[in-house]
């Protein structure tokens, strides 16, 4: 099965900073990559699918890029409400494995 | 608006069985797959599996960690999906979520608030 890794595992940044989170698949997965935001006590929220398709209602400061095995989630200007753990997930062919998560703090 | 609600979580003894329900509305339930996930205490998100639509044969896929113990099914007449969990182990303790429609290209995917399953003697 394809394994997903993320880096860093945690990061602290300031309001207004540009933040990037990396996700790597152990094999190429074309663009079958989703990004989730998970805040404590709430259900996960799908931010991006197919590597770069922003979901309706998600702020435009979030963007995704990459294809093959390497992907990036970018927050262009960090806001206080962005504190959460971010996960990448392989979709397409099963299993739909998640990465281990990146905890983002202000 | 898509709404998803999980139910059925409770305290259960190791080795016992439990069935969770996922009720969804706001879209054509029968036309889409439904996915199940969980998050154990202090751990990350884990994909459990999904069931495709009837038109796709109601095929199911499972994570290796639950294959053979967990079964996903659906009742389109009630817009409900189920997660049957057998031979529960302490490591199955988690908040269980479902997502529907579990088809990201739909632009409609929503998750429920989750239901807590605690496996303990």
XYZ file of C-alpha atoms in Angstrom:
227
model
C 0.000 0.000 0.000
C 1.012 3.593 -0.610
C 2.227 5.421 2.498
C 1.737 9.143 3.106
C 4.168 11.342 5.020
C 3.927 14.999 6.021
C 6.404 17.633 7.087
C 6.770 19.298 9.406
C 4.872 17.410 12.114
C 4.226 20.712 13.864
C 4.849 24.338 13.225
C 4.364 27.689 14.874
C 3.891 30.832 12.806
C 2.654 34.383 13.205
C -0.535 35.981 11.951
C 0.013 37.130 8.382
C 2.793 34.611 7.665
C 2.854 32.440 4.572
C 2.740 28.821 5.696
C 3.506 25.709 3.675
C 2.930 22.073 4.611
C 4.386 19.261 2.540
C 2.937 15.831 1.831
C 4.716 12.990 0.084
C 3.366 9.709 -1.233
C 5.565 6.607 -1.334
C 4.516 6.133 -4.977
C 3.051 8.451 -7.572
C -0.650 9.127 -7.119
C -1.134 11.577 -10.017
C -3.334 14.300 -8.468
C -5.406 12.095 -6.155
C -4.636 14.109 -3.052
C -6.949 15.879 -0.600
C -6.215 18.245 2.270
C -8.236 18.407 5.469
C -8.344 20.889 8.340
C -9.246 19.422 11.724
C -9.973 21.653 14.681
C -10.314 20.267 18.178
C -13.859 19.179 18.979
C -15.097 19.581 15.419
C -15.340 17.249 12.431
C -12.617 17.430 9.801
C -13.260 19.862 6.973
C -12.280 19.136 3.378
C -10.257 22.045 2.058
C -8.862 20.813 -1.243
C -9.343 17.783 -3.484
C -7.521 16.605 -6.594
C -4.400 18.342 -5.267
C -5.529 21.869 -6.114
C -9.347 22.131 -6.275
C -10.508 24.466 -3.530
C -13.809 23.383 -2.016
C -16.742 25.779 -1.964
C -16.683 28.071 1.063
C -12.991 27.578 1.823
C -11.099 30.897 2.063
C -8.941 31.727 -0.928
C -5.837 32.046 1.264
C -5.705 28.232 1.112
C -4.212 26.643 -1.980
C -2.818 23.290 -2.995
C -0.239 22.282 -5.561
C 1.734 19.307 -6.736
C 1.281 16.066 -8.606
C 2.862 12.639 -8.696
C 4.323 12.092 -5.251
C 4.940 15.565 -3.831
C 2.276 18.041 -2.747
C 2.079 21.339 -0.906
C -0.666 23.058 1.081
C -0.132 26.813 1.290
C -1.833 29.336 3.538
C -0.947 32.687 2.026
C -1.653 34.827 5.095
C -2.142 32.948 8.339
C -5.193 33.878 10.406
C -5.899 33.045 14.072
C -8.783 30.756 13.051
C -6.379 28.592 11.038
C -5.053 26.930 14.206
C -5.724 23.245 13.544
C -4.135 19.988 12.498
C -3.839 19.553 8.746
C -3.934 16.160 7.051
C -3.288 15.060 3.530
C -5.198 12.052 2.227
C -4.690 9.918 -0.825
C -7.967 9.382 -2.712
C -8.727 7.531 -5.950
C -7.854 3.838 -5.645
C -8.203 2.378 -2.140
C -6.866 2.480 0.519
C -7.429 6.193 1.099
C -4.594 6.647 3.530
C -4.099 9.801 5.585
C -0.778 11.394 6.384
C 0.170 11.670 10.075
C -0.879 15.312 10.311
C 0.770 18.708 10.823
C -0.201 20.655 13.931
C -0.276 24.378 13.224
C -0.095 26.894 16.041
C 0.013 30.649 16.194
C -27.411 21.853 2.593
C -25.810 18.460 3.151
C -26.215 17.139 6.690
C -24.628 14.007 8.123
C -25.320 12.501 11.536
C -23.630 9.481 13.072
C -25.192 7.512 15.917
C -24.822 4.314 17.872
C -21.569 4.859 19.724
C -21.326 3.603 23.286
C -19.212 1.690 25.796
C -18.805 -1.927 24.775
C -16.770 -4.835 26.122
C -13.880 -6.338 24.158
C -14.988 -9.080 21.802
C -18.503 -7.701 21.432
C -20.169 -6.192 18.367
C -21.652 -2.782 17.641
C -23.411 -1.181 14.688
C -23.067 2.500 13.902
C -25.451 4.441 11.680
C -24.817 7.364 9.347
C -27.882 9.327 8.301
C -27.478 11.863 5.489
C -29.682 14.414 3.746
C -29.460 17.301 1.314
C -28.339 15.300 -1.714
C -29.353 12.210 -3.689
C -28.069 9.657 -1.190
C -28.473 6.658 -3.465
C -26.239 8.143 -6.144
C -23.049 8.433 -4.110
C -20.532 6.485 -2.013
C -20.344 6.873 1.763
C -17.092 6.765 3.703
C -16.222 5.872 7.313
C -13.293 7.173 9.354
C -12.091 7.243 12.934
C -9.767 9.072 15.278
C -8.396 7.264 18.317
C -7.490 9.339 21.396
C -4.350 11.349 20.723
C -3.991 9.902 17.237
C -4.533 11.114 13.709
C -7.349 10.449 11.277
C -7.737 6.920 9.954
C -9.695 5.908 6.887
C -11.800 2.812 7.618
C -13.487 2.212 4.281
C -16.335 3.098 1.975
C -19.300 1.694 0.109
C -20.065 2.682 -3.451
C -23.513 3.407 -4.826
C -25.931 0.725 -6.017
C -25.225 1.683 -9.622
C -21.539 0.991 -8.889
C -22.412 -2.391 -7.400
C -22.329 -1.350 -3.728
C -18.716 -2.421 -3.699
C -16.817 -1.972 -0.449
C -13.190 -1.287 0.378
C -11.608 -1.505 3.835
C -8.429 -0.591 5.635
C -6.236 -3.562 6.490
C -6.684 -2.813 10.212
C -10.423 -3.597 10.084
C -10.805 -5.927 7.101
C -12.667 -9.075 8.110
C -14.061 -7.502 11.299
C -15.922 -4.431 10.014
C -18.644 -4.361 7.351
C -20.164 -1.327 5.662
C -23.668 -1.475 4.225
C -26.357 0.966 3.132
C -30.125 1.356 2.995
C -30.898 3.877 0.288
C -34.621 3.852 1.140
C -33.691 5.414 4.490
C -30.627 7.395 3.329
C -28.568 5.577 5.953
C -25.246 3.787 5.890
C -24.067 1.368 8.549
C -20.765 0.287 10.023
C -21.018 -3.160 11.598
C -18.083 -3.738 13.932
C -17.386 -7.236 15.224
C -14.738 -8.631 17.582
C -14.080 -5.179 18.958
C -10.705 -4.575 20.563
C -9.519 -1.870 22.945
C -7.587 -0.287 20.083
C -10.898 0.301 18.281
C -11.719 2.965 20.869
C -12.189 6.140 18.831
C -14.538 8.797 17.558
C -16.113 7.388 14.398
C -17.094 9.695 11.552
C -18.845 9.216 8.275
C -18.590 11.430 5.218
C -21.157 11.772 2.468
C -21.269 12.012 -0.391
C -17.841 10.414 -0.334
C -17.048 11.666 -3.810
C -14.905 14.781 -3.662
C -15.662 15.883 -7.226
C -19.291 16.388 -6.162
C -18.266 19.466 -4.171
C -20.792 18.389 -1.527
C -18.783 16.196 0.840
C -19.703 16.751 4.488
C -18.744 15.000 7.713
C -20.866 14.349 10.754
C -19.944 15.366 14.289
C -18.814 11.827 15.079
C -19.893 9.209 17.595
C -17.682 7.856 20.381
C -17.027 4.152 20.693
C -15.231 3.010 23.842
C -14.072 -0.578 24.046
C -13.267 -1.487 27.618
C -14.009 -4.138 30.195
